[in-house]
Short mmCIF file of C-alpha atoms in Angstrom, two decimals:
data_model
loop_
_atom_site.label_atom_id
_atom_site.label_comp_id
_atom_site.label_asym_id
_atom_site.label_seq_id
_atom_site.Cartn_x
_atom_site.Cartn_y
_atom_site.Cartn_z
CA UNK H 139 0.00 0.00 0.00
CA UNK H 140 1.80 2.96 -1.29
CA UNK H 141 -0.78 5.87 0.08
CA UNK H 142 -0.31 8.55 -1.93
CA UNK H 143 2.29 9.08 -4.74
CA UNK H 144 3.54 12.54 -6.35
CA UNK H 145 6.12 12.67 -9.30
CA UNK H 146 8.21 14.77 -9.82
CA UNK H 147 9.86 15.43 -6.05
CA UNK H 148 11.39 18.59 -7.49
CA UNK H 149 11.40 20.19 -10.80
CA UNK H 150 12.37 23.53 -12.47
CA UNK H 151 10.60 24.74 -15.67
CA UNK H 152 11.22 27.80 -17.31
CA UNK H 153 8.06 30.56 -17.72
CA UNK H 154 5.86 29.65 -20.62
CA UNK H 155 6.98 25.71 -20.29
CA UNK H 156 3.76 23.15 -19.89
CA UNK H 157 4.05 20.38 -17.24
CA UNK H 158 2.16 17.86 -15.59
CA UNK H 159 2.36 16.69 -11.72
CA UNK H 160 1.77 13.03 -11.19
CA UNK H 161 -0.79 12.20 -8.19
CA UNK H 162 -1.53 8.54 -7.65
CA UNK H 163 -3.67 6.76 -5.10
CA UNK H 164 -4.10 2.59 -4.44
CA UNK H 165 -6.42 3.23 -1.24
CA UNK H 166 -9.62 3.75 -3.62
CA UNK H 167 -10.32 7.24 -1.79
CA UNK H 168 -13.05 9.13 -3.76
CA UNK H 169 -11.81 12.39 -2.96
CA UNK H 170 -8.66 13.60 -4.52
CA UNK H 171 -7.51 17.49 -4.48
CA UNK H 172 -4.51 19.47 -5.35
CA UNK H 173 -3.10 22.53 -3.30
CA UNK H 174 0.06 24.58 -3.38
CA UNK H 175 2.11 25.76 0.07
CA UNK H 176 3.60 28.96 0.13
CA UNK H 177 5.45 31.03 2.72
CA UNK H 178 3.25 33.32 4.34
CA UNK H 179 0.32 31.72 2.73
CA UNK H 180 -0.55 28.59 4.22
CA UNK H 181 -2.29 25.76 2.22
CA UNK H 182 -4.34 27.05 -0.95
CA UNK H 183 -6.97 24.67 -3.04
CA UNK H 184 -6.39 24.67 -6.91
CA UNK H 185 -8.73 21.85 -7.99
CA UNK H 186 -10.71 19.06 -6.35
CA UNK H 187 -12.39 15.65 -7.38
CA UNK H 188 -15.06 13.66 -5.63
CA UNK H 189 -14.68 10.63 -7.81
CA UNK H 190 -14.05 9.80 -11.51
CA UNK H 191 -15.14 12.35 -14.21
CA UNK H 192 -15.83 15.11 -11.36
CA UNK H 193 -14.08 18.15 -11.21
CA UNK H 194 -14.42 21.41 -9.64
CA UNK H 195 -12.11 24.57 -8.91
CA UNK H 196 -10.77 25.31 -5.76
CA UNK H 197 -9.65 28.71 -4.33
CA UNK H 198 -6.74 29.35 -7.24
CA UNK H 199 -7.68 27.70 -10.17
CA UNK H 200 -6.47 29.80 -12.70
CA UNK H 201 -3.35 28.25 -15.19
CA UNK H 202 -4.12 25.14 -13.65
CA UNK H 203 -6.14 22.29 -15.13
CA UNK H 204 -7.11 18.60 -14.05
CA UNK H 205 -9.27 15.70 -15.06
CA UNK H 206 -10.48 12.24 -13.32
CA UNK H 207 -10.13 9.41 -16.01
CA UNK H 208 -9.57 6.78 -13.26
CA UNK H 209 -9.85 6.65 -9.14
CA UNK H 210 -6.51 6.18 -8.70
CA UNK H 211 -5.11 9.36 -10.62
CA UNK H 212 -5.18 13.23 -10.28
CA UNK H 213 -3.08 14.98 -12.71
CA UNK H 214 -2.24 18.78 -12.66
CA UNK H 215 -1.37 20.17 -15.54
CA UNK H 216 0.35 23.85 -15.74
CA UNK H 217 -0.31 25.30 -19.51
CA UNK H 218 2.18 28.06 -19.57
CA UNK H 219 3.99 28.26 -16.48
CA UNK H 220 4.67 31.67 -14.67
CA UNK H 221 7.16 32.45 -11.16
CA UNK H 222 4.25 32.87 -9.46
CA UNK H 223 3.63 29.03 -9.87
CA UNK H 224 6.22 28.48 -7.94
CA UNK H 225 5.66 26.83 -4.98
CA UNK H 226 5.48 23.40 -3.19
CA UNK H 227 2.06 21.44 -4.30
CA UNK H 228 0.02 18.81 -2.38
CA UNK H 229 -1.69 16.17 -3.12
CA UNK H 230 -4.44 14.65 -1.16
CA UNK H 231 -7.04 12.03 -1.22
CA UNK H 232 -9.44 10.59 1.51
CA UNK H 233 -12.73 8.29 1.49
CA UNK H 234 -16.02 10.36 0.95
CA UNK H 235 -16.96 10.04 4.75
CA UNK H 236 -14.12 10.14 6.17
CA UNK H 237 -12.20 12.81 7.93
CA UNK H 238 -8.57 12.23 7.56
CA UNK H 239 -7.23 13.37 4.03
CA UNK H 240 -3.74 11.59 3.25
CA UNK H 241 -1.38 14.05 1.64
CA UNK H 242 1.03 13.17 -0.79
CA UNK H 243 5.20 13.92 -0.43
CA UNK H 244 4.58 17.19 -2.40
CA UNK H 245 6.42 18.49 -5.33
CA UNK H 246 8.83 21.27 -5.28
CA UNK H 247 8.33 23.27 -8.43
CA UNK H 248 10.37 26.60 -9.48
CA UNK H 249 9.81 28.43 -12.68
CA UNK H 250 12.61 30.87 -13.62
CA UNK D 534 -16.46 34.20 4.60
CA UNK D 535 -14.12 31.49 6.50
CA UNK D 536 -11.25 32.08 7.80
CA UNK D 537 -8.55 30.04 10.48
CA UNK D 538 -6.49 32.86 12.68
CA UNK D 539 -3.32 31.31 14.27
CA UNK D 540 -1.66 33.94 16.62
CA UNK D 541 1.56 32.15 17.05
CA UNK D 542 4.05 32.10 14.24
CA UNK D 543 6.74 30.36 16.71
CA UNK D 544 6.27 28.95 20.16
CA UNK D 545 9.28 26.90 22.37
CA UNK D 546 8.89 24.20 24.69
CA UNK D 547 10.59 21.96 27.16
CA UNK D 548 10.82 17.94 26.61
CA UNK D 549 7.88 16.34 28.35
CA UNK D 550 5.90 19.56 29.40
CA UNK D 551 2.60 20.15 27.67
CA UNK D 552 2.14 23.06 24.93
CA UNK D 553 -1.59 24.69 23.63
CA UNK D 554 -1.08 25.79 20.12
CA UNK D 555 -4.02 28.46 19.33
CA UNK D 556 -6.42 28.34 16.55
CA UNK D 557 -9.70 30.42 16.28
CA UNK D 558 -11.77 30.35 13.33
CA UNK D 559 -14.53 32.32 12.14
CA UNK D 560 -17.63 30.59 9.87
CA UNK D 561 -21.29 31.61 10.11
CA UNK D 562 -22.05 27.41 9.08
CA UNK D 563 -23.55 25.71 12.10
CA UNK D 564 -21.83 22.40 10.92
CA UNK D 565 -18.42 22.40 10.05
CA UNK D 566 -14.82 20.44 10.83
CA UNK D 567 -11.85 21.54 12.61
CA UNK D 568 -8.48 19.42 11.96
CA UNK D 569 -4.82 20.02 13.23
CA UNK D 570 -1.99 18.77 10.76
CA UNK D 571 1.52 18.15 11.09
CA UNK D 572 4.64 19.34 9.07
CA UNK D 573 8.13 18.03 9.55
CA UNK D 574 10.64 19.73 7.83
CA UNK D 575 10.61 16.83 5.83
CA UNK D 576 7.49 18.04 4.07
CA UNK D 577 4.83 15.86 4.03
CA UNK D 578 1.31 17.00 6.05
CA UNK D 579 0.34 14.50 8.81
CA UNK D 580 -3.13 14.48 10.23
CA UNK D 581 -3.40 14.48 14.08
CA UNK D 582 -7.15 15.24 14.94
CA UNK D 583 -10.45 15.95 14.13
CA UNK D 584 -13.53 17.63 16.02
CA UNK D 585 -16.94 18.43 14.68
CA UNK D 586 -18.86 21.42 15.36
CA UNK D 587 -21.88 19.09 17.12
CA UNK D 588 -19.36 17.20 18.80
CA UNK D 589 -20.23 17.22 22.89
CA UNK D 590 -16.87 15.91 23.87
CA UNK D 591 -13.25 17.63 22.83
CA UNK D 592 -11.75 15.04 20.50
CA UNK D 593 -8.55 13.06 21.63
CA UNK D 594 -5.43 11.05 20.05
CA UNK D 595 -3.14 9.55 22.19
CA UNK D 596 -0.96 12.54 23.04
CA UNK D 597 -3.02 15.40 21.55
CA UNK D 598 -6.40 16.53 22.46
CA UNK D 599 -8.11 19.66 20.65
CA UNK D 600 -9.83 22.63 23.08
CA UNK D 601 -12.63 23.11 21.43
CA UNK D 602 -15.03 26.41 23.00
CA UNK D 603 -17.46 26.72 20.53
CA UNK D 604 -18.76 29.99 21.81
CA UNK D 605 -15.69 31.74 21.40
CA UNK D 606 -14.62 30.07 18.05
CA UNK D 607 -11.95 28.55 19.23
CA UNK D 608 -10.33 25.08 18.63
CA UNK D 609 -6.73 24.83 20.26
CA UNK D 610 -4.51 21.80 20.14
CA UNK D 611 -2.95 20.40 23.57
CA UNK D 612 0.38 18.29 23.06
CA UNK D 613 0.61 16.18 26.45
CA UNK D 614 4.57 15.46 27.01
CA UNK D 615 6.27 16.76 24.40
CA UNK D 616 8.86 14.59 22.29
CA UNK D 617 11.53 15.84 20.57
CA UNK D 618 9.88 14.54 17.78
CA UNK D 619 7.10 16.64 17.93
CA UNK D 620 9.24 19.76 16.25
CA UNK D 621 7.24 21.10 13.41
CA UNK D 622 4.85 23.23 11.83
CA UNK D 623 1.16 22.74 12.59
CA UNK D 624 -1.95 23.53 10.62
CA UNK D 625 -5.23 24.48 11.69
CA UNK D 626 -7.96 23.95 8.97
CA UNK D 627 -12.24 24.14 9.19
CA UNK D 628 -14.22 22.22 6.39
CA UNK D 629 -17.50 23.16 6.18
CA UNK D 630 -19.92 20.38 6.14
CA UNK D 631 -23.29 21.01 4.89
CA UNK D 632 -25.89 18.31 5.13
CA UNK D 633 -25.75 16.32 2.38
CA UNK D 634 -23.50 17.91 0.96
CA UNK D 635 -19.94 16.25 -0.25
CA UNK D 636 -17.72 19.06 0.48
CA UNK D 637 -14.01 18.23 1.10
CA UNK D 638 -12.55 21.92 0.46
CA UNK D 639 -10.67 22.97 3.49
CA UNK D 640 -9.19 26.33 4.96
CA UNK D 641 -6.13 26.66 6.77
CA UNK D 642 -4.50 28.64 8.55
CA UNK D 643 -0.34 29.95 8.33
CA UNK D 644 0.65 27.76 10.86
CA UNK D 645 2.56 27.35 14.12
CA UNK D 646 6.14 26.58 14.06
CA UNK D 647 7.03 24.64 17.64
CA UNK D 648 10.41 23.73 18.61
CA UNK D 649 11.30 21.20 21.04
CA UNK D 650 14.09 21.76 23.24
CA UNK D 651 15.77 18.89 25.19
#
């Protein structure tokens, strides 16, 4: 049981450069989200998913998109990347009625 | 509109006293969640405890129990003989829970940094 997975662990992209963050899951949580960490700023929501094919936007959506093709996987994907994507970014899952959310390792992502 | 308010950007204590980190929120839902996470400087966010806003009893884990007042929006986290181990950041968040409703969306707050000291 691996919990949750995130690939990369660090990565640097340069501004205008597309990427997509890896979130995996083998506990068949429905929920899934995405946030990003950053100093001063405590934990912000970019996307969410309450099972497969459901989406919805979280608090900082924008240059950010995601889908749900399976249960297990979350995606992020940044279309044209800007500094002010950089940050560290969370993944998280947890059962529907269930309290605890498991976070992923997070990704470290700079963008020069 | 929500929002978590945690006072203490740092706080210092001695191995195997207690420490209260604050947290005070402000919703106007009548049913909502209040968790406390954990940071190592490794990274990765570890969930300690949970309390609901109809909960009658303040919600306990082993070593930490959360102080929840409910009149005076308040839900601070208790850490019963501190380990050295217990040096991190921790996060306050709320959820709020609407009835039948599926919402997982939660708010947190900066954070406390605590330090340990032997």
């Amino acid at each position: 049981n691996a919990g949750v997975t995130q690939t990369p662990k660090f990565q640097v992209l340069k501004t205008g450069q597309s990427m997509t963050l890896q979130c995996a899951q083998d506990m068949n949580h429905e929920y899934m989200s995405w946030y990003r960490q950053d100093p001063g700023m405590g934990l912000r929501l970019i996307h969410y998913s309450v099972g497969a094919g459901i989406t919805d936007q979280g608090e900082v959506p924008n240059g950010y998109n995601v889908s749900r093709s399976t249960t297990e996987d979350f995606p992020l994907r940044l279309l044209s990347a800007a500094p002010s994507q950089t940050s560290v970014y969370f993944c998280a899952s947890s059962y529907r009625h269930s309290h605890e959310q498991f976070f992923g390792p997070g990704t470290r992502l700079t963008v020069l | 509109a929500q929002k978590i308010t945690q006072t203490q950007p740092g706080m210092f204590v001695q191995e195997k006293e207690a420490v209260t980190l604050d947290c005070t929120y402000d919703t106007s839902d009548q049913s909502y969640g209040l968790f406390w996470y954990k940071q190592p400087s490794s990274g990765e966010m570890i969930f300690l405890i949970y309390q609901g806003s109809y909960d009658e009893q303040n919600a306990t884990e082993g070593r930490y129990s959360l102080n929840f007042q409910k009149a005076r929006k308040s839900a601070n986290l208790v850490i019963s003989a501190s380990q050295l181990g217990d040096s991190a950041m921790y996060f306050c968040a709320m959820r709020e829970a609407p009835q039948g409703g599926n919402n997982r969306k939660l708010i947190w707050g900066l954070g406390t940094s605590l330090a340990v000291n032997p």
